Short mmCIF file of C-alpha atoms in Angstrom, two decimals:
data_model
loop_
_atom_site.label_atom_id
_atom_site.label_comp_id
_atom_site.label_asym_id
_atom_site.label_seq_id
_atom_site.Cartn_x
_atom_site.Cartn_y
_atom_site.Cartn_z
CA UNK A 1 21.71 -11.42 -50.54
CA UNK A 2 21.55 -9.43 -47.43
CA UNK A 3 22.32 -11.51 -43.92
CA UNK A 4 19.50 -12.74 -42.50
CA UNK A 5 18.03 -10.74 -39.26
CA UNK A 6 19.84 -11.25 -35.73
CA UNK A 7 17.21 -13.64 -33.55
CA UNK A 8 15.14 -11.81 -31.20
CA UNK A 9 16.60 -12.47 -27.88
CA UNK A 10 14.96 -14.48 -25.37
CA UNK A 11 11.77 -12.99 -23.32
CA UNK A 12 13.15 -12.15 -19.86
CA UNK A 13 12.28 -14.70 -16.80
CA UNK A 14 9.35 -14.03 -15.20
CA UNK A 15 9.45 -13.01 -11.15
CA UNK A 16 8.61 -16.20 -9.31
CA UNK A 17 8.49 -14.86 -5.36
CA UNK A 18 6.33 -15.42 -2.53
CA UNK A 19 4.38 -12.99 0.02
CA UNK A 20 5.11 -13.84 3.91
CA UNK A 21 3.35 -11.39 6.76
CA UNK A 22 4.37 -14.16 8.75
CA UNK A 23 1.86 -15.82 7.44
CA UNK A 24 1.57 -16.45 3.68
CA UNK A 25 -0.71 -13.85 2.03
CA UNK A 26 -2.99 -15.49 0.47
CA UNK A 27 -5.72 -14.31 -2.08
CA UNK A 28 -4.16 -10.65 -2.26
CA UNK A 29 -3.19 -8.34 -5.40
CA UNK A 30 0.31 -7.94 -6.54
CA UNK A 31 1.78 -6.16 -9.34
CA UNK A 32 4.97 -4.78 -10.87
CA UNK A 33 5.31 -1.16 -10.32
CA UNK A 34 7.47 0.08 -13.38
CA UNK A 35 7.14 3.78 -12.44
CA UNK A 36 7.20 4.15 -8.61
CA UNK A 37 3.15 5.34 -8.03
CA UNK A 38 2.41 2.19 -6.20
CA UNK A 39 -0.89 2.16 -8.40
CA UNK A 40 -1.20 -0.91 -10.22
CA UNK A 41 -1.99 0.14 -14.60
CA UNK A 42 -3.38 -3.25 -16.05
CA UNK A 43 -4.79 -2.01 -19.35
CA UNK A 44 -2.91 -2.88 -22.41
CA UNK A 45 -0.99 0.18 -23.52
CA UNK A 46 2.38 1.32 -22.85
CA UNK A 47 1.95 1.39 -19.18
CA UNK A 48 0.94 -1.98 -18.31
CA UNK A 49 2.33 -3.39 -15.17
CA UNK A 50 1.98 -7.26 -15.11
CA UNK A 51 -0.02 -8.48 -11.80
CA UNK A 52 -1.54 -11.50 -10.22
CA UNK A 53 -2.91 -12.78 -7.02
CA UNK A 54 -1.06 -14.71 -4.87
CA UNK A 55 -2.28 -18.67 -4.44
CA UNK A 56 -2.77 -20.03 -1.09
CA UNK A 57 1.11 -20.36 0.06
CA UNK A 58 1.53 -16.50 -0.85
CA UNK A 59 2.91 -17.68 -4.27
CA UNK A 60 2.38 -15.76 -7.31
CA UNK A 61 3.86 -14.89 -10.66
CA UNK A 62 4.53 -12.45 -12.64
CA UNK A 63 5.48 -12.41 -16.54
CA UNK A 64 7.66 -9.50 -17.57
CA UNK A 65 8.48 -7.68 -20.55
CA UNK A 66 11.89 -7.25 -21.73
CA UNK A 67 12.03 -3.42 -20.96
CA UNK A 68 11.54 -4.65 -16.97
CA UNK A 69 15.56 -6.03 -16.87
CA UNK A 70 17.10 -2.48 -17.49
CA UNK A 71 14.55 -0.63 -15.08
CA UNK A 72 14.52 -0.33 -11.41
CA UNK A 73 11.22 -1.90 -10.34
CA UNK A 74 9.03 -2.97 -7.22
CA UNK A 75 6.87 -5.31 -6.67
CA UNK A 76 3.76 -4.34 -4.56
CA UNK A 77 1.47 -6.29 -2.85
CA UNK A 78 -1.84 -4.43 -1.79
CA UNK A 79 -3.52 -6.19 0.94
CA UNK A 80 -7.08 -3.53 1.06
CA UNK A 81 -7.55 -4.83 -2.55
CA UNK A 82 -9.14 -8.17 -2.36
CA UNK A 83 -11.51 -8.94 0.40
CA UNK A 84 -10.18 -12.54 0.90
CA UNK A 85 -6.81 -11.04 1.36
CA UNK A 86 -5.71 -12.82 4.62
CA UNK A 87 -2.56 -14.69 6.59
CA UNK A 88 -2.66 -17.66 5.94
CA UNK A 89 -2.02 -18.52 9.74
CA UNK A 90 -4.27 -16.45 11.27
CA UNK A 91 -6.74 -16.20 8.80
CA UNK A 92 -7.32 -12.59 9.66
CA UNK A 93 -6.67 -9.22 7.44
CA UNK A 94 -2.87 -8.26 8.00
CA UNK A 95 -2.26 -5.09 9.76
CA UNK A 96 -0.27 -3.63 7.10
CA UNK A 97 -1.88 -2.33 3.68
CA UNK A 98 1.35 -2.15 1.66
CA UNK A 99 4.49 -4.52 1.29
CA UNK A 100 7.41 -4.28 -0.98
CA UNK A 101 10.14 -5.53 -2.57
CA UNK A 102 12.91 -5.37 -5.15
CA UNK A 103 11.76 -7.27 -8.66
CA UNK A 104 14.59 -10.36 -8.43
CA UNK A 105 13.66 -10.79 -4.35
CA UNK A 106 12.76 -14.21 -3.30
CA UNK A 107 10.03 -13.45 -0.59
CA UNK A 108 8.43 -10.06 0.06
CA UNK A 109 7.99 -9.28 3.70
CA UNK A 110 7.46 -6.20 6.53
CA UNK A 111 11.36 -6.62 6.46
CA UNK A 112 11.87 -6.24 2.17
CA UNK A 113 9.47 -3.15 2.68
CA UNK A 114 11.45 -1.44 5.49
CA UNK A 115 14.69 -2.34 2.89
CA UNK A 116 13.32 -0.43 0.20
CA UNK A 117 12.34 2.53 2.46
CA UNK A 118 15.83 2.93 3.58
CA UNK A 119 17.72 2.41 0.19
CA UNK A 120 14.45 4.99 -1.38
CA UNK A 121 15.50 7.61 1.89
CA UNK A 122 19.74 7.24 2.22
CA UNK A 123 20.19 6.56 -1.63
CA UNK A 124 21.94 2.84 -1.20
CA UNK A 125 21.01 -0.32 -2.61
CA UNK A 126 18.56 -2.27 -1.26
CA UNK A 127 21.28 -4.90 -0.46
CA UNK A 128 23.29 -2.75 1.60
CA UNK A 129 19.60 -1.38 2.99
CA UNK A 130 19.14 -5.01 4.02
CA UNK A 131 22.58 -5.30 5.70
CA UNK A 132 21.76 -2.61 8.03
CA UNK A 133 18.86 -4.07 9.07
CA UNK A 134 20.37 -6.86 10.25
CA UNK A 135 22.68 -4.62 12.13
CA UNK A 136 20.21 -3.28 13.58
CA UNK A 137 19.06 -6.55 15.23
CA UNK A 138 22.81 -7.09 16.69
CA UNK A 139 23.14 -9.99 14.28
CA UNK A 140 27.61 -10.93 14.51
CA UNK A 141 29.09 -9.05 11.06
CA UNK A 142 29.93 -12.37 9.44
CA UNK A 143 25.92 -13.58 9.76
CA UNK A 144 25.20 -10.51 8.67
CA UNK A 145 23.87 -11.54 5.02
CA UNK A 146 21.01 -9.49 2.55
CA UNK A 147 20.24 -12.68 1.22
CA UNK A 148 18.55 -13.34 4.26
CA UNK A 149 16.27 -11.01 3.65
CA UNK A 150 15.53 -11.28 0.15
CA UNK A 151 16.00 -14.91 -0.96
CA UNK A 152 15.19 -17.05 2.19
CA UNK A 153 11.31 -17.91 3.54
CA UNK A 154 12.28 -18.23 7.04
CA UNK A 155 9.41 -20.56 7.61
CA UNK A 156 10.82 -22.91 5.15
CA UNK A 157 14.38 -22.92 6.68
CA UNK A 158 12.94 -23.46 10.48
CA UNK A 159 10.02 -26.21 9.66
CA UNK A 160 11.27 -27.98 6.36
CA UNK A 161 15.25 -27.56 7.36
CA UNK A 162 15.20 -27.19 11.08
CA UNK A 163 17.22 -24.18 10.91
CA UNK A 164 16.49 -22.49 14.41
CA UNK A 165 19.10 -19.50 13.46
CA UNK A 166 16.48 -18.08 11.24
CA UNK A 167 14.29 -17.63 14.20
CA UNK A 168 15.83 -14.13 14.46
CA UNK A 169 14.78 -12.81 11.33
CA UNK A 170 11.45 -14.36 11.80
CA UNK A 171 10.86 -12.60 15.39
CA UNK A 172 12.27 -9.28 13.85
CA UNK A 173 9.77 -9.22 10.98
CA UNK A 174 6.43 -10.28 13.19
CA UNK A 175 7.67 -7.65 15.65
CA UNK A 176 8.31 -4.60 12.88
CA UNK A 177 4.94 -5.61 11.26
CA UNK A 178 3.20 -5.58 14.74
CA UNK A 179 4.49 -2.76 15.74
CA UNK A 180 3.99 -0.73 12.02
CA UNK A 181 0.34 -1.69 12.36
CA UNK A 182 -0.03 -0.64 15.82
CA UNK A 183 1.42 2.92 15.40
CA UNK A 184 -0.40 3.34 12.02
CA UNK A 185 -3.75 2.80 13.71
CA UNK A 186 -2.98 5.21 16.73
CA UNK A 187 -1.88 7.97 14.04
CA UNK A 188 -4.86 7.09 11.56
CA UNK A 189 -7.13 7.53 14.40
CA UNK A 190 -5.31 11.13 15.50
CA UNK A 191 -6.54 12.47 11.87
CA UNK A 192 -4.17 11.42 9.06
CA UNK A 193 -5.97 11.44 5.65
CA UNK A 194 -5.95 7.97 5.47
CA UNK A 195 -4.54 4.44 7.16
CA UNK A 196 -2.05 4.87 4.12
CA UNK A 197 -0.50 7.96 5.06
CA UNK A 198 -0.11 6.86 8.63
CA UNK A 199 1.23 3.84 7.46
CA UNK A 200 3.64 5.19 5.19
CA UNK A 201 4.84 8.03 7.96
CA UNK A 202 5.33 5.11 10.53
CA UNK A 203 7.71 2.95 8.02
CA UNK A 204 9.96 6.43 7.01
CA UNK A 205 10.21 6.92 10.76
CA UNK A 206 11.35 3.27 11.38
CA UNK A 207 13.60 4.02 7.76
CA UNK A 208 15.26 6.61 9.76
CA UNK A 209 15.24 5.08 13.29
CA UNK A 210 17.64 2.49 11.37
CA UNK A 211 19.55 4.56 8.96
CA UNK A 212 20.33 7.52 11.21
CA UNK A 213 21.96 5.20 13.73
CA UNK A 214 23.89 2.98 10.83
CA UNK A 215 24.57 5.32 8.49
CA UNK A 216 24.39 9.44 9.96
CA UNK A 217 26.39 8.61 13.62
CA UNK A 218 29.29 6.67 11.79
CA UNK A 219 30.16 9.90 9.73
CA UNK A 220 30.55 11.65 13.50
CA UNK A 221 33.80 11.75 15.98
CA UNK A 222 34.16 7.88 17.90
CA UNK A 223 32.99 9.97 20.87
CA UNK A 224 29.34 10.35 19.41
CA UNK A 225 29.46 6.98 18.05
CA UNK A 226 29.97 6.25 21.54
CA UNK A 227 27.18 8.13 23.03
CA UNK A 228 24.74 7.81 21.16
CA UNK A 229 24.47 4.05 18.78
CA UNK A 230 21.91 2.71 20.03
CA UNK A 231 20.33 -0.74 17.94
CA UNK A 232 16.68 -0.80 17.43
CA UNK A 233 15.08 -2.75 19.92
CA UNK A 234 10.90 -2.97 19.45
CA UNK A 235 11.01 -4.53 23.13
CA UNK A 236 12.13 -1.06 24.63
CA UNK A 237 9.10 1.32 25.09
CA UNK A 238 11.50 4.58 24.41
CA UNK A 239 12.80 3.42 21.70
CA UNK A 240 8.73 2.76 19.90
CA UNK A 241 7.80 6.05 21.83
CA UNK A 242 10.54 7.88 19.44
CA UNK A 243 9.44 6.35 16.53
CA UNK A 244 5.89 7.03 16.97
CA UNK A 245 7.08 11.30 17.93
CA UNK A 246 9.31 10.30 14.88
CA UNK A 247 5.78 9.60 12.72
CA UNK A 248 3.63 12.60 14.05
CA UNK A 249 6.55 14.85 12.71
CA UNK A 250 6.44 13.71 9.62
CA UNK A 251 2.29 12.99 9.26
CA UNK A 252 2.43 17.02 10.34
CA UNK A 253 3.63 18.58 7.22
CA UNK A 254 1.00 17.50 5.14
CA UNK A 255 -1.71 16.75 8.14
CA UNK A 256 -0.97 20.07 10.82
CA UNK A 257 -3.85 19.10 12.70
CA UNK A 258 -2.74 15.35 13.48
CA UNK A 259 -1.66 15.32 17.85
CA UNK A 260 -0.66 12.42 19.62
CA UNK A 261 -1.18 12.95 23.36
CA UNK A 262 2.00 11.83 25.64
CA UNK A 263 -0.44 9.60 27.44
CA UNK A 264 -1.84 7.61 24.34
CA UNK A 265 1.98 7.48 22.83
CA UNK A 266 2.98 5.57 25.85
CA UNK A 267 0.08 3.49 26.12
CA UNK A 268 1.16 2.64 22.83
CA UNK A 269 5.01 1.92 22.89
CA UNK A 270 4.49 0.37 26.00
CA UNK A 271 2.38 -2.53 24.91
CA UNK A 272 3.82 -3.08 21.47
CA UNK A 273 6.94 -3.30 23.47
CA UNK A 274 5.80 -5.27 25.97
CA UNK A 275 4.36 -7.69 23.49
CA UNK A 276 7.39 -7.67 21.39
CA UNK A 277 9.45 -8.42 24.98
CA UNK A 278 7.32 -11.74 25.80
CA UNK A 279 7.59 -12.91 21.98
CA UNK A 280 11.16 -12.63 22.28
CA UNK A 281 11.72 -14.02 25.31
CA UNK A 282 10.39 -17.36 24.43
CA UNK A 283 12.62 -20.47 25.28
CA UNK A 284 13.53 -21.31 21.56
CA UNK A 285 16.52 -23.07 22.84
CA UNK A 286 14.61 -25.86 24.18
CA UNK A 287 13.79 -29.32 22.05
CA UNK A 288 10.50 -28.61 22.43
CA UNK A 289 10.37 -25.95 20.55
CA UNK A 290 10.63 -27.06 16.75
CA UNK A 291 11.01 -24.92 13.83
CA UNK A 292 6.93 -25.50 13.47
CA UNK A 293 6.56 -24.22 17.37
CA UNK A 294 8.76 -21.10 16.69
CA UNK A 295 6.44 -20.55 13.69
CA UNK A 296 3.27 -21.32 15.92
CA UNK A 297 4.43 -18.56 18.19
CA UNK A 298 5.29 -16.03 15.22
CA UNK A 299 1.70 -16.86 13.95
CA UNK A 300 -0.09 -16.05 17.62
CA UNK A 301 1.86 -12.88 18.19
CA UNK A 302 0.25 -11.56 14.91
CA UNK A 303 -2.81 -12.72 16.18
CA UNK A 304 -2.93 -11.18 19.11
CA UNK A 305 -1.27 -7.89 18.36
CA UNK A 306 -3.42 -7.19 14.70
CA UNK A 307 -6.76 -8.24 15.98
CA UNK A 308 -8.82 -5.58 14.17
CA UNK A 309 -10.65 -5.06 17.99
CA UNK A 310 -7.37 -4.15 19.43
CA UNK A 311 -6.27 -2.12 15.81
CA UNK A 312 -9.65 -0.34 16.39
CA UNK A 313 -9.19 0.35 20.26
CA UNK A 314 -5.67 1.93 19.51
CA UNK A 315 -7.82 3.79 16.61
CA UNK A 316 -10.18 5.21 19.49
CA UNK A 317 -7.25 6.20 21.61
CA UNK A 318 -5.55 8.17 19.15
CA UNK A 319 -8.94 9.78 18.56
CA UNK A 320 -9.32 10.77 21.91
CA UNK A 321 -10.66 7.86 24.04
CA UNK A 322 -11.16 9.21 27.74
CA UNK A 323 -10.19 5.96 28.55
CA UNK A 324 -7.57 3.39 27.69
CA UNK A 325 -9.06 0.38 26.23
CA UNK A 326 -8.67 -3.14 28.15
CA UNK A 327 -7.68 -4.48 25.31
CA UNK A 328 -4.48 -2.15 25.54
CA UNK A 329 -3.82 -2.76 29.15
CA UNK A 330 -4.12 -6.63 28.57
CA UNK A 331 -0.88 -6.55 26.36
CA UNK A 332 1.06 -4.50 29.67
CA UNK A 333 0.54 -7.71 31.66
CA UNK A 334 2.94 -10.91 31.39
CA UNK A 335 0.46 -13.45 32.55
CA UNK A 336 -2.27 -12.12 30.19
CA UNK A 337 0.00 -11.96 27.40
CA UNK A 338 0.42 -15.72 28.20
CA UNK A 339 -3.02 -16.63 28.30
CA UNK A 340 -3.90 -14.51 24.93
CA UNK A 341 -0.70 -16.49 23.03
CA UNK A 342 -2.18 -19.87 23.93
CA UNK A 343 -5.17 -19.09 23.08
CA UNK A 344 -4.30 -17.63 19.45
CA UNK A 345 -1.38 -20.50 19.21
CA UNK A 346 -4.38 -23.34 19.35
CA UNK A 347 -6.47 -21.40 16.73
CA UNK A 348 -3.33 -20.59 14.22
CA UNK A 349 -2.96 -23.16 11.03
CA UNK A 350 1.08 -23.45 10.04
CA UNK A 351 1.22 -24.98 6.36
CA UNK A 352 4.53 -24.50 5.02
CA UNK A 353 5.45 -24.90 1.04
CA UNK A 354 7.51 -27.44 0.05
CA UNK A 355 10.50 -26.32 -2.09
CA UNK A 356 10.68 -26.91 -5.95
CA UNK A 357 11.07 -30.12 -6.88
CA UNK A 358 14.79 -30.06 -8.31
CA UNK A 359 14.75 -30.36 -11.67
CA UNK A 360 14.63 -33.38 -13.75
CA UNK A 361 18.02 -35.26 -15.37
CA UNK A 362 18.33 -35.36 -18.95
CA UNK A 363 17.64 -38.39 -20.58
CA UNK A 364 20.08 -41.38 -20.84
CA UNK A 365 20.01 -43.38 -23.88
CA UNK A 366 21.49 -46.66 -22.94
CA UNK A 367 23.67 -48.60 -25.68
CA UNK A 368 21.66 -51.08 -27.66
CA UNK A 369 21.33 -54.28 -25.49
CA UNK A 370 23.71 -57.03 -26.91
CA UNK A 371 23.37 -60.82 -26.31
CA UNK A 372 26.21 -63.29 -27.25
CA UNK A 373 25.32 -66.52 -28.77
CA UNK A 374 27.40 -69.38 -28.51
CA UNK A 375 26.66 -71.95 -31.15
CA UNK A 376 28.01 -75.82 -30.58
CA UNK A 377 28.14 -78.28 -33.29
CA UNK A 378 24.53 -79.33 -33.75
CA UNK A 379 23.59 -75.67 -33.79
CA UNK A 380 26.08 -75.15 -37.08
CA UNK A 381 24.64 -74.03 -40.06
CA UNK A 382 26.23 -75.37 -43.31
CA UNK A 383 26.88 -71.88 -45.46
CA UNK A 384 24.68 -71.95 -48.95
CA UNK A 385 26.36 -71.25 -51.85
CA UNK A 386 24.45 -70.06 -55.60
CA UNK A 387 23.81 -73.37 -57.85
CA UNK A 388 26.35 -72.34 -60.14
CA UNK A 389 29.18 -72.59 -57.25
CA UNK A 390 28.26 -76.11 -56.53
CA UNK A 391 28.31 -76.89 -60.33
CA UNK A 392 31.47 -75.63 -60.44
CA UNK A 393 33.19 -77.36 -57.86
CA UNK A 394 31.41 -80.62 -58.56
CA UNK A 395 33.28 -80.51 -62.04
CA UNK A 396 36.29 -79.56 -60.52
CA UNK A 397 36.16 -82.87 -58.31
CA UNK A 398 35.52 -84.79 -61.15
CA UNK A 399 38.37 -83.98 -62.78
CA UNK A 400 40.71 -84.29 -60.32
CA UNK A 401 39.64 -87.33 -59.48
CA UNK A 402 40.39 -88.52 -63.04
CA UNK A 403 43.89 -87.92 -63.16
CA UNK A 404 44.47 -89.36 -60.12
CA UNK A 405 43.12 -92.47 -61.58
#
């Protein structure tokens, strides 16, 4: 008879990750994009892309296939989708329309999208993608870590753990969003096709920003290295000024008509840097600021810097505003920066996830319970014999007692 078939092997895991923008994205579409369009396929044919929407903690799952594991695939979250799309912090539509991330990551944040702009530009992994990243924000070489990136909710680590040294990778991913959000709106409103084109222009530019410096100078002479390495720092106008020239470069070969004034460019860099300066140079060093106060603070930044009012002022001004809006100037100012991050701090709601419960032991079968008996004389049972034995042994008496006699 002919061997019975192999057994089918076991249906792949499915992705278990959660959204973060800081704020958990909750109520928004996510999918698995198999062939790299970033449009979501969810009828049932050969093209299917598996896709949920993400609970109230930014959780969300998604069950594969087993053709997923040899492919290659991102998973998008689109945050234009859903109307309740919204932080979960600031209760407000994030600033960003697209995030991204590799299929096995943890979290997906501003940061896992810039990663998988840079591995998609320079040809790298997304790991290594990561690592320059980091780099990029000066972390030491032996912090330096994609995991952190990827695997780690650095909400969790600073509220549930009290791990303060994630407060770095927090900063640089409310600052990157801000900052992607603000540029995207000044370049929407200069005449891109859309808030996606402007948005995906501004993230190539910061791709490059991050990659030329990491990757491009290190193949030049030590003297150039030298010169020129320079780490991205959002909190330097210049540096968001290049980025944005950096964007309208790019926008122009498909948009020719799309011109960012020098005036409205600085006006720009100079308050997303400005705002980016005052987040970072809150006193996180001191007790009384807790992993759940350096979240607070993440949380107002976004609120403050993607109110749609400001988002749609910086809209106007790419437009062509005579004026700059107050709303602009406001973010120039130190002591109105103040004022606008207590306010937004007392109206933010922080609710962290717990971690998974670990899982249970196996069961323990305990050996049957044994109880000794002790029995003294009164307790003695005389052993019963059939009625043939005693008729047997009463005969046997008798007899012996007759030849004694």
């Amino acid at each position: 008879p002919s061997p019975p078939p192999p057994s089918p092997p076991p249906p792949p895991e499915p992705i278990t990750s959660r959204a973060i923008f800081p704020g958990y994205l909750q109520y928004c579409s996510v999918f698995l994009d198999y062939d790299n369009d970033e449009m979501l396929k969810d009828t049932e044919n050969d093209d299917f892309e598996p896709s949920d929407i993400t609970d109230s903690l930014g959780g969300f799952t998604l069950n594969i296939i087993a053709r997923d594991s040899a492919t290659f695939s991102k998973v998008i979250i689109k945050t234009d989708s859903n109307e309740g799309c919204v932080d979960s912090f600031t209760n407000t539509k994030p600033g960003m329309l697209t995030l991204r991330a590799p299929m096995d990551a943890s979290v997906i944040t501003p940061l896992t999208t810039v990663a998988i702009e840079i591995a998609s530009v320079y040809l790298i992994t997304v790991e290594r993608a990561a690592e320059l990243i980091l780099e990029s924000m000066g972390l030491a070489e032996e912090s330096i870590d994609s995991d952190l990136i990827f695997k780690i909710d650095p909400f969790q680590k600073l509220v549930i753990d009290g791990d303060d040294a994630i407060a770095t990778v927090a900063y640089a991913s409310v600052n990157v969003a801000n900052a992607i959000s603000m540029i995207s709106s000044l370049l929407y409103g200069a005449g891109t096709s859309s808030k996606a084109e402007a948005e995906a222009a501004t993230l190539l530019a910061f791709a490059k920003r991050i990659g030329d410096t990491n990757i491009v100078l290190r193949k030049k002479r030590r003297i150039l290295l030298e010169k020129y390495t320079k780490r991205l720092n959002v909190s330097d106008s210049s540096d968001i000024s290049s980025i944005i020239s950096s964007a309208v470069s790019v926008v122009s070969r498909t948009s020719p008509d799309v011109r960012v004034d020098t005036a409205s460019k600085n006006a720009v860099a100079q308050a997303s840097a400005s705002a980016s300066s005052y987040l970072l140079s809150t006193n996180t060093t001191s007790e009384s600021y807790s992993g759940e106060a350096i979240s607070k603070i993440c949380a107002a930044a976004v609120k403050v810097l993607q109110d749609p009012e400001l988002l749609e002022a910086i809209f106007d001004l790419g437009r062509g505003a005579e004026t700059e809006s107050t709303l602009i100037r406001d973010l120039q100012s130190s002591a109105t920066m103040s004022s606008k991050y207590e306010t937004a701090k007392a109206s933010v709601s922080v609710v962290i996830p717990q971690y998974p419960l670990p899982p249970s032991p196996p069961p323990h079968h305990p050996p049957p319970l044994t109880i000794p008996v002790t029995l003294t004389s009164s307790d003695a049972v005389a052993p019963s014999f059939p009625k043939w034995t005693i008729w047997w042994l009463s005969c046997l008496t008798l007899t012996i007692a007759l030849a004694a006699s």
